[in-house]
Structures are given as C-alpha cells and as structure tokens.
PDB file of C-alpha atoms in Angstrom:
ATOM      1  CA  MET A   1     -14.525  -7.693   2.468  1.00 94.00           C
ATOM      2  CA  LEU A   2     -13.657  -4.072   1.586  1.00 97.00           C
ATOM      3  CA  ASP A   3     -16.027  -1.388   2.867  1.00 97.00           C
ATOM      4  CA  LEU A   4     -16.002   0.645  -0.347  1.00 97.00           C
ATOM      5  CA  THR A   5     -18.104   3.431   1.162  1.00 96.00           C
ATOM      6  CA  GLN A   6     -15.059   4.397   3.228  1.00 97.00           C
ATOM      7  CA  ILE A   7     -13.235   5.076  -0.050  1.00 97.00           C
ATOM      8  CA  SER A   8     -15.940   6.740  -2.143  1.00 90.00           C
ATOM      9  CA  ARG A   9     -17.009   9.184   0.589  1.00 90.00           C
ATOM     10  CA  GLN A  10     -13.457  10.228   1.443  1.00 94.00           C
ATOM     11  CA  THR A  11     -11.963  13.501   0.168  1.00 96.00           C
ATOM     12  CA  LEU A  12      -8.415  14.111  -0.950  1.00 97.00           C
ATOM     13  CA  LYS A  13      -6.069  16.319   0.993  1.00 97.00           C
ATOM     14  CA  THR A  14      -4.340  18.861  -1.244  1.00 97.00           C
ATOM     15  CA  GLN A  15      -1.157  19.617   0.701  1.00 97.00           C
ATOM     16  CA  PRO A  16       1.608  18.963  -0.014  1.00 98.00           C
ATOM     17  CA  TYR A  17      -0.112  17.132  -2.919  1.00 98.00           C
ATOM     18  CA  ALA A  18      -3.208  14.997  -3.503  1.00 98.00           C
ATOM     19  CA  TRP A  19      -3.382  12.135  -0.991  1.00 98.00           C
ATOM     20  CA  ALA A  20      -5.718  10.559   1.561  1.00 98.00           C
ATOM     21  CA  GLU A  21      -5.698   8.385   4.647  1.00 98.00           C
ATOM     22  CA  ILE A  22      -8.622   5.950   4.547  1.00 97.00           C
ATOM     23  CA  GLY A  23      -9.537   3.922   7.638  1.00 97.00           C
ATOM     24  CA  ASN A  24     -12.097   1.318   8.728  1.00 97.00           C
ATOM     25  CA  LEU A  25     -11.817  -0.639   5.482  1.00 98.00           C
ATOM     26  CA  PHE A  26     -12.708  -3.964   7.146  1.00 98.00           C
ATOM     27  CA  ALA A  27     -15.194  -5.207   9.692  1.00 97.00           C
ATOM     28  CA  PRO A  28     -13.414  -6.284  12.908  1.00 97.00           C
ATOM     29  CA  GLY A  29     -13.729 -10.004  12.182  1.00 97.00           C
ATOM     30  CA  ASP A  30     -12.424  -9.618   8.648  1.00 98.00           C
ATOM     31  CA  ALA A  31      -9.537  -7.438   9.844  1.00 98.00           C
ATOM     32  CA  ALA A  32      -8.552 -10.111  12.358  1.00 98.00           C
ATOM     33  CA  ALA A  33      -8.720 -12.872   9.721  1.00 98.00           C
ATOM     34  CA  LEU A  34      -6.602 -10.909   7.238  1.00 98.00           C
ATOM     35  CA  ALA A  35      -3.979 -10.074   9.855  1.00 97.00           C
ATOM     36  CA  ALA A  36      -3.847 -13.660  11.162  1.00 97.00           C
ATOM     37  CA  THR A  37      -3.440 -15.253   7.710  1.00 97.00           C
ATOM     38  CA  TYR A  38      -1.130 -12.671   6.119  1.00 97.00           C
ATOM     39  CA  PRO A  39       0.737 -14.383   3.228  1.00 95.00           C
ATOM     40  CA  ARG A  40       4.154 -15.902   3.972  1.00 90.00           C
ATOM     41  CA  ASP A  41       4.907 -17.677   0.666  1.00 90.00           C
ATOM     42  CA  HIS A  42       6.502 -16.760  -2.692  1.00 89.00           C
ATOM     43  CA  PHE A  43       8.331 -13.689  -1.366  1.00 91.00           C
ATOM     44  CA  LYS A  44      11.494 -12.346  -2.952  1.00 91.00           C
ATOM     45  CA  THR A  45      13.966  -9.970  -1.301  1.00 85.00           C
ATOM     46  CA  VAL A  46      14.394  -6.667  -3.151  1.00 84.00           C
ATOM     47  CA  ARG A  47      17.222  -4.304  -2.182  1.00 81.00           C
ATOM     48  CA  GLY A  48      19.416  -1.653  -3.762  1.00 82.00           C
ATOM     49  CA  HIS A  49      19.695   2.014  -4.683  1.00 81.00           C
ATOM     50  CA  ASP A  50      18.344   3.323  -7.980  1.00 76.00           C
ATOM     51  CA  GLY A  51      20.071   6.701  -7.864  1.00 74.00           C
ATOM     52  CA  GLU A  52      17.109   8.351  -6.150  1.00 75.00           C
ATOM     53  CA  LYS A  53      16.237   6.145  -3.199  1.00 79.00           C
ATOM     54  CA  GLU A  54      17.516   3.314  -1.063  1.00 78.00           C
ATOM     55  CA  TYR A  55      15.179   0.334  -0.739  1.00 79.00           C
ATOM     56  CA  GLU A  56      15.027  -3.031   0.981  1.00 79.00           C
ATOM     57  CA  TYR A  57      11.955  -5.222   1.516  1.00 86.00           C
ATOM     58  CA  GLU A  58      10.328  -8.536   0.587  1.00 89.00           C
ATOM     59  CA  SER A  59       7.596  -8.676  -2.033  1.00 93.00           C
ATOM     60  CA  ARG A  60       5.090 -11.163  -3.444  1.00 95.00           C
ATOM     61  CA  ALA A  61       2.538 -10.751  -6.251  1.00 96.00           C
ATOM     62  CA  LEU A  62      -1.158 -10.797  -5.360  1.00 97.00           C
ATOM     63  CA  LEU A  63      -2.464  -9.563  -8.742  1.00 97.00           C
ATOM     64  CA  GLY A  64      -0.083  -9.516 -11.693  1.00 96.00           C
ATOM     65  CA  LEU A  65      -0.028  -6.405 -13.866  1.00 95.00           C
ATOM     66  CA  GLY A  66      -3.135  -6.448 -16.046  1.00 94.00           C
ATOM     67  CA  ALA A  67      -4.114  -9.937 -14.827  1.00 93.00           C
ATOM     68  CA  ASP A  68      -7.702 -10.867 -13.996  1.00 92.00           C
ATOM     69  CA  THR A  69      -6.728 -13.801 -11.779  1.00 95.00           C
ATOM     70  CA  VAL A  70      -5.083 -14.070  -8.346  1.00 97.00           C
ATOM     71  CA  ALA A  71      -1.395 -15.002  -8.129  1.00 95.00           C
ATOM     72  CA  HIS A  72      -0.612 -18.232  -6.210  1.00 94.00           C
ATOM     73  CA  PRO A  73      -4.183 -18.651  -4.955  1.00 96.00           C
ATOM     74  CA  GLY A  74      -3.575 -22.090  -3.455  1.00 94.00           C
ATOM     75  CA  GLU A  75      -1.495 -20.640  -0.619  1.00 94.00           C
ATOM     76  CA  LEU A  76      -3.983 -17.881   0.295  1.00 97.00           C
ATOM     77  CA  SER A  77      -6.636 -18.058   3.009  1.00 97.00           C
ATOM     78  CA  GLN A  78     -10.295 -17.549   2.187  1.00 98.00           C
ATOM     79  CA  ALA A  79     -10.088 -14.037   3.612  1.00 98.00           C
ATOM     80  CA  TRP A  80      -7.201 -13.154   1.313  1.00 98.00           C
ATOM     81  CA  LEU A  81      -8.898 -14.670  -1.721  1.00 98.00           C
ATOM     82  CA  GLU A  82     -11.957 -12.528  -0.999  1.00 98.00           C
ATOM     83  CA  LEU A  83      -9.800  -9.404  -0.640  1.00 98.00           C
ATOM     84  CA  ALA A  84      -8.008 -10.121  -3.923  1.00 98.00           C
ATOM     85  CA  HIS A  85     -11.319 -10.525  -5.741  1.00 98.00           C
ATOM     86  CA  ASP A  86     -12.565  -7.260  -4.218  1.00 98.00           C
ATOM     87  CA  LEU A  87      -9.487  -5.511  -5.633  1.00 98.00           C
ATOM     88  CA  LEU A  88     -10.324  -6.945  -9.064  1.00 97.00           C
ATOM     89  CA  SER A  89     -13.954  -5.818  -8.891  1.00 97.00           C
ATOM     90  CA  PRO A  90     -15.541  -3.003 -10.924  1.00 97.00           C
ATOM     91  CA  GLU A  91     -16.977  -1.627  -7.668  1.00 98.00           C
ATOM     92  CA  TYR A  92     -13.486  -1.043  -6.216  1.00 98.00           C
ATOM     93  CA  ARG A  93     -12.372   0.714  -9.391  1.00 98.00           C
ATOM     94  CA  THR A  94     -15.494   2.916  -9.313  1.00 97.00           C
ATOM     95  CA  ALA A  95     -14.945   3.907  -5.682  1.00 97.00           C
ATOM     96  CA  MET A  96     -11.318   4.788  -6.427  1.00 98.00           C
ATOM     97  CA  SER A  97     -12.402   6.803  -9.460  1.00 97.00           C
ATOM     98  CA  LEU A  98     -14.905   8.798  -7.396  1.00 96.00           C
ATOM     99  CA  LEU A  99     -12.232   9.653  -4.849  1.00 97.00           C
ATOM    100  CA  THR A 100      -9.392  10.566  -7.211  1.00 97.00           C
ATOM    101  CA  GLY A 101     -11.224  12.158 -10.132  1.00 95.00           C
ATOM    102  CA  TYR A 102      -9.436   9.802 -12.532  1.00 96.00           C
ATOM    103  CA  ASP A 103     -11.328   7.249 -14.606  1.00 97.00           C
ATOM    104  CA  LEU A 104      -9.728   4.096 -13.204  1.00 98.00           C
ATOM    105  CA  THR A 105     -12.416   1.706 -14.431  1.00 97.00           C
ATOM    106  CA  THR A 106     -10.367   0.172 -17.249  1.00 97.00           C
ATOM    107  CA  VAL A 107      -6.693   1.065 -16.636  1.00 98.00           C
ATOM    108  CA  PRO A 108      -4.168  -1.710 -15.841  1.00 97.00           C
ATOM    109  CA  ILE A 109      -3.616  -2.484 -12.157  1.00 98.00           C
ATOM    110  CA  GLU A 110      -1.343  -4.714 -10.115  1.00 97.00           C
ATOM    111  CA  ALA A 111      -1.193  -5.578  -6.418  1.00 98.00           C
ATOM    112  CA  ASN A 112       1.813  -6.749  -4.427  1.00 97.00           C
ATOM    113  CA  VAL A 113       2.188  -7.943  -0.841  1.00 97.00           C
ATOM    114  CA  PHE A 114       5.120  -6.624   1.220  1.00 95.00           C
ATOM    115  CA  HIS A 115       7.041  -7.573   4.337  1.00 93.00           C
ATOM    116  CA  PHE A 116       9.310  -4.842   5.730  1.00 93.00           C
ATOM    117  CA  GLY A 117      11.417  -6.612   8.360  1.00 92.00           C
ATOM    118  CA  ALA A 118      14.048  -5.200  10.708  1.00 93.00           C
ATOM    119  CA  GLY A 119      16.227  -2.704   8.823  1.00 92.00           C
ATOM    120  CA  ALA A 120      13.909  -2.517   5.794  1.00 90.00           C
ATOM    121  CA  CYS A 121      13.107   0.879   4.292  1.00 90.00           C
ATOM    122  CA  LEU A 122      12.007   2.778   1.201  1.00 91.00           C
ATOM    123  CA  GLY A 123      13.743   6.126   0.802  1.00 92.00           C
ATOM    124  CA  PRO A 124      12.155   9.409  -0.332  1.00 94.00           C
ATOM    125  CA  HIS A 125      11.002   9.172  -3.946  1.00 94.00           C
ATOM    126  CA  LEU A 126       8.437  10.041  -6.585  1.00 95.00           C
ATOM    127  CA  ASP A 127       6.563   7.187  -8.212  1.00 94.00           C
ATOM    128  CA  LEU A 128       7.294   6.470 -11.861  1.00 93.00           C
ATOM    129  CA  PRO A 129       5.341   8.662 -14.333  1.00 96.00           C
ATOM    130  CA  ALA A 130       3.525   5.560 -15.630  1.00 97.00           C
ATOM    131  CA  LYS A 131       1.688   5.322 -12.309  1.00 97.00           C
ATOM    132  CA  LEU A 132      -1.574   7.218 -11.818  1.00 98.00           C
ATOM    133  CA  VAL A 133      -2.681   6.284  -8.307  1.00 98.00           C
ATOM    134  CA  THR A 134      -1.306   4.064  -5.550  1.00 98.00           C
ATOM    135  CA  HIS A 135      -3.430   2.611  -2.746  1.00 98.00           C
ATOM    136  CA  VAL A 136      -1.535   1.032   0.162  1.00 98.00           C
ATOM    137  CA  LEU A 137      -3.475  -1.183   2.595  1.00 98.00           C
ATOM    138  CA  TYR A 138      -1.966  -2.133   5.959  1.00 98.00           C
ATOM    139  CA  PHE A 139      -2.268  -5.347   7.990  1.00 98.00           C
ATOM    140  CA  ASN A 140      -0.476  -5.054  11.331  1.00 98.00           C
ATOM    141  CA  ARG A 141      -2.672  -5.693  14.381  1.00 97.00           C
ATOM    142  CA  ILE A 142      -0.346  -3.563  16.519  1.00 96.00           C
ATOM    143  CA  TRP A 143       2.506  -1.229  15.641  1.00 96.00           C
ATOM    144  CA  ASN A 144       4.811   1.034  17.630  1.00 95.00           C
ATOM    145  CA  ARG A 145       5.584   4.324  15.869  1.00 95.00           C
ATOM    146  CA  ALA A 146       9.073   4.218  17.388  1.00 95.00           C
ATOM    147  CA  ASP A 147       9.788   1.059  15.350  1.00 96.00           C
ATOM    148  CA  GLY A 148       9.665   3.029  12.068  1.00 95.00           C
ATOM    149  CA  GLY A 149       7.915   1.404   9.103  1.00 96.00           C
ATOM    150  CA  CYS A 150       5.451   4.293   8.738  1.00 97.00           C
ATOM    151  CA  LEU A 151       4.540   5.975   5.481  1.00 97.00           C
ATOM    152  CA  SER A 152       5.878   9.536   5.397  1.00 97.00           C
ATOM    153  CA  ILE A 153       4.017  12.121   3.301  1.00 98.00           C
ATOM    154  CA  LEU A 154       6.800  14.536   2.347  1.00 98.00           C
ATOM    155  CA  GLY A 155       6.912  18.104   1.098  1.00 97.00           C
ATOM    156  CA  SER A 156      10.171  17.457  -0.767  1.00 97.00           C
ATOM    157  CA  SER A 157      12.899  14.856  -1.226  1.00 95.00           C
ATOM    158  CA  ASP A 158      14.074  15.553   2.339  1.00 95.00           C
ATOM    159  CA  GLN A 159      12.994  12.805   4.755  1.00 92.00           C
ATOM    160  CA  ALA A 160      12.731  15.443   7.501  1.00 94.00           C
ATOM    161  CA  ASP A 161      10.227  17.510   5.473  1.00 97.00           C
ATOM    162  CA  MET A 162       7.290  15.436   6.722  1.00 97.00           C
ATOM    163  CA  ALA A 163       3.690  16.622   6.421  1.00 97.00           C
ATOM    164  CA  ALA A 164       2.050  13.457   7.785  1.00 97.00           C
ATOM    165  CA  GLU A 165       2.879   9.953   8.988  1.00 97.00           C
ATOM    166  CA  ILE A 166       0.632   6.909   8.603  1.00 97.00           C
ATOM    167  CA  LEU A 167       0.898   3.825  10.823  1.00 97.00           C
ATOM    168  CA  PRO A 168       0.523   0.394   9.149  1.00 97.00           C
ATOM    169  CA  LEU A 169      -2.453  -0.774  11.240  1.00 98.00           C
ATOM    170  CA  VAL A 170      -4.937  -3.229   9.766  1.00 98.00           C
ATOM    171  CA  GLY A 171      -7.971  -1.490   8.281  1.00 97.00           C
ATOM    172  CA  ASN A 172      -5.996   1.655   7.611  1.00 97.00           C
ATOM    173  CA  SER A 173      -4.747   2.657   4.163  1.00 98.00           C
ATOM    174  CA  SER A 174      -3.132   5.502   2.268  1.00 98.00           C
ATOM    175  CA  LEU A 175      -3.778   6.780  -1.230  1.00 98.00           C
ATOM    176  CA  LEU A 176      -1.313   8.797  -3.310  1.00 98.00           C
ATOM    177  CA  VAL A 177      -2.074  10.541  -6.595  1.00 98.00           C
ATOM    178  CA  ARG A 178       1.153  10.586  -8.566  1.00 98.00           C
ATOM    179  CA  SER A 179       2.565  14.026  -9.474  1.00 97.00           C
ATOM    180  CA  ASP A 180       5.913  15.778  -9.694  1.00 96.00           C
ATOM    181  CA  ARG A 181       5.430  16.742  -6.011  1.00 97.00           C
ATOM    182  CA  SER A 182       4.202  13.450  -4.534  1.00 98.00           C
ATOM    183  CA  TRP A 183       7.297  12.697  -2.453  1.00 98.00           C
ATOM    184  CA  HIS A 184       6.921   9.891   0.069  1.00 97.00           C
ATOM    185  CA  ALA A 185       8.957   7.285   1.920  1.00 96.00           C
ATOM    186  CA  VAL A 186       8.737   4.384   4.367  1.00 95.00           C
ATOM    187  CA  SER A 187      10.873   5.028   7.423  1.00 94.00           C
ATOM    188  CA  ARG A 188      13.457   2.375   8.294  1.00 94.00           C
ATOM    189  CA  VAL A 189      12.152  -0.430  10.495  1.00 95.00           C
ATOM    190  CA  ALA A 190      14.143  -0.549  13.740  1.00 95.00           C
ATOM    191  CA  GLU A 191      16.868  -3.188  13.838  1.00 93.00           C
ATOM    192  CA  GLY A 192      15.430  -4.655  17.036  1.00 90.00           C
ATOM    193  CA  CYS A 193      11.853  -4.870  15.746  1.00 92.00           C
ATOM    194  CA  ARG A 194      10.506  -8.423  16.059  1.00 91.00           C
ATOM    195  CA  ARG A 195       7.555  -8.041  13.670  1.00 92.00           C
ATOM    196  CA  SER A 196       7.389  -7.046  10.005  1.00 93.00           C
ATOM    197  CA  ARG A 197       5.553  -4.047   8.620  1.00 95.00           C
ATOM    198  CA  ARG A 198       2.843  -5.617   6.425  1.00 96.00           C
ATOM    199  CA  SER A 199       1.109  -4.003   3.474  1.00 97.00           C
ATOM    200  CA  VAL A 200      -0.431  -4.482   0.041  1.00 98.00           C
ATOM    201  CA  THR A 201       0.203  -1.887  -2.633  1.00 98.00           C
ATOM    202  CA  VAL A 202      -2.396  -1.565  -5.406  1.00 98.00           C
ATOM    203  CA  THR A 203      -1.105   0.471  -8.349  1.00 98.00           C
ATOM    204  CA  PHE A 204      -3.222   1.942 -11.158  1.00 98.00           C
ATOM    205  CA  TYR A 205      -1.204   2.619 -14.330  1.00 98.00           C
ATOM    206  CA  GLN A 206      -1.576   4.928 -17.306  1.00 95.00           C
TER     207      GLN A 206
END
C-alpha cells in the first residue's frame, strides 16, 4: 500500500528545523480506496487549551501505543487494514530511519486517525519531548487552501511566522523531527467548510 521508496529517498529540509513533505505515497487506485473508506467509527471529540495551544478535533486509534495489532479492525476496509499493517512493518520503520537518521526500528509507535471538522484547529506548539518523529498522512481527495486545515511549518510560536504550508491531499504527508524549534500548527478549518480535514498521525517515541 505505502510506496516506501518515496520515504527512503527523500531528504530532510533543515529550515526552520528538520522536516519533510513526502508525496505520492499511494498508487492512484489505492489512494481512491483509502479516501473513499476513511474511518467514521470510534471517534472521540478532543478540545481544550493546555496552556500552550488551543485544540479541537476528533480522534480514533488505529495502532495503540506499543501495540502490534490494529485497533477496531472489524470496522476498517481492506485498504485501511493493509495501510495499518504497512505502518506496523519493519520495512516502514527502516525507511523512516533512513530519512531521519534516527534508529526507529524498535522504538514504540502509535497511530491515530483524525477528523478536523468546521472550526477545528491545533494551535502553534512543540511536540512533547518524549516524541522523536511524527509522520502525518493525509486523505482528502480535494481541499481548498482557503478552508484552512493545512499544516503550518513555523519559525516560532507565532502563527504568522510560517515557513511552509502543507495541504491535506491524499498521498501527501509531512514529517517532523521533534526539537526545541519544531513549532507547527493546523490552521482553523473554516466555519462554513462542509468536509473534514482527514489525516493519520504516526508517532515514534523515545
């Protein structure tokens, strides 16, 4: 399902910190199947402010932290089961290790599925120090930049200090190497937006 060569042959950008945009992760037929059967079950609404950032979105486990099995597999399509097993594979870990320079072959990982509906956002923040690398895969067939919901690569905690912006289109993904400079955010989805911003976040932990 995942074209791992797109990951292993990529190079990290160094400004304003180590990150990458990785595209063409799926063949066209697989991309269409993943977008069409995006999970809709077992989501929980998460909202609040933790003193650093405002956040609001819906989330569902795909791979529990440190688990070697898929969460709620009975409600997933065949395409999504194949993707989940790819994320659990040694080959995925090796490709991510080659790109980041970290040995990610044995560290704990988790993967969560997200819906960002109208008004949803994730304010500027640094990931927790326990995180090593985050890989965010996107699943929208179409997306209008004016509707928000894009990942902002930031030079500081200021939302306006944007170095790059990544649209959540299926087959595209972003990778962030956690540091004390790795500021990022998800811009607020427009109140009138009639589709959700759809993503899976894979996190590699210390």
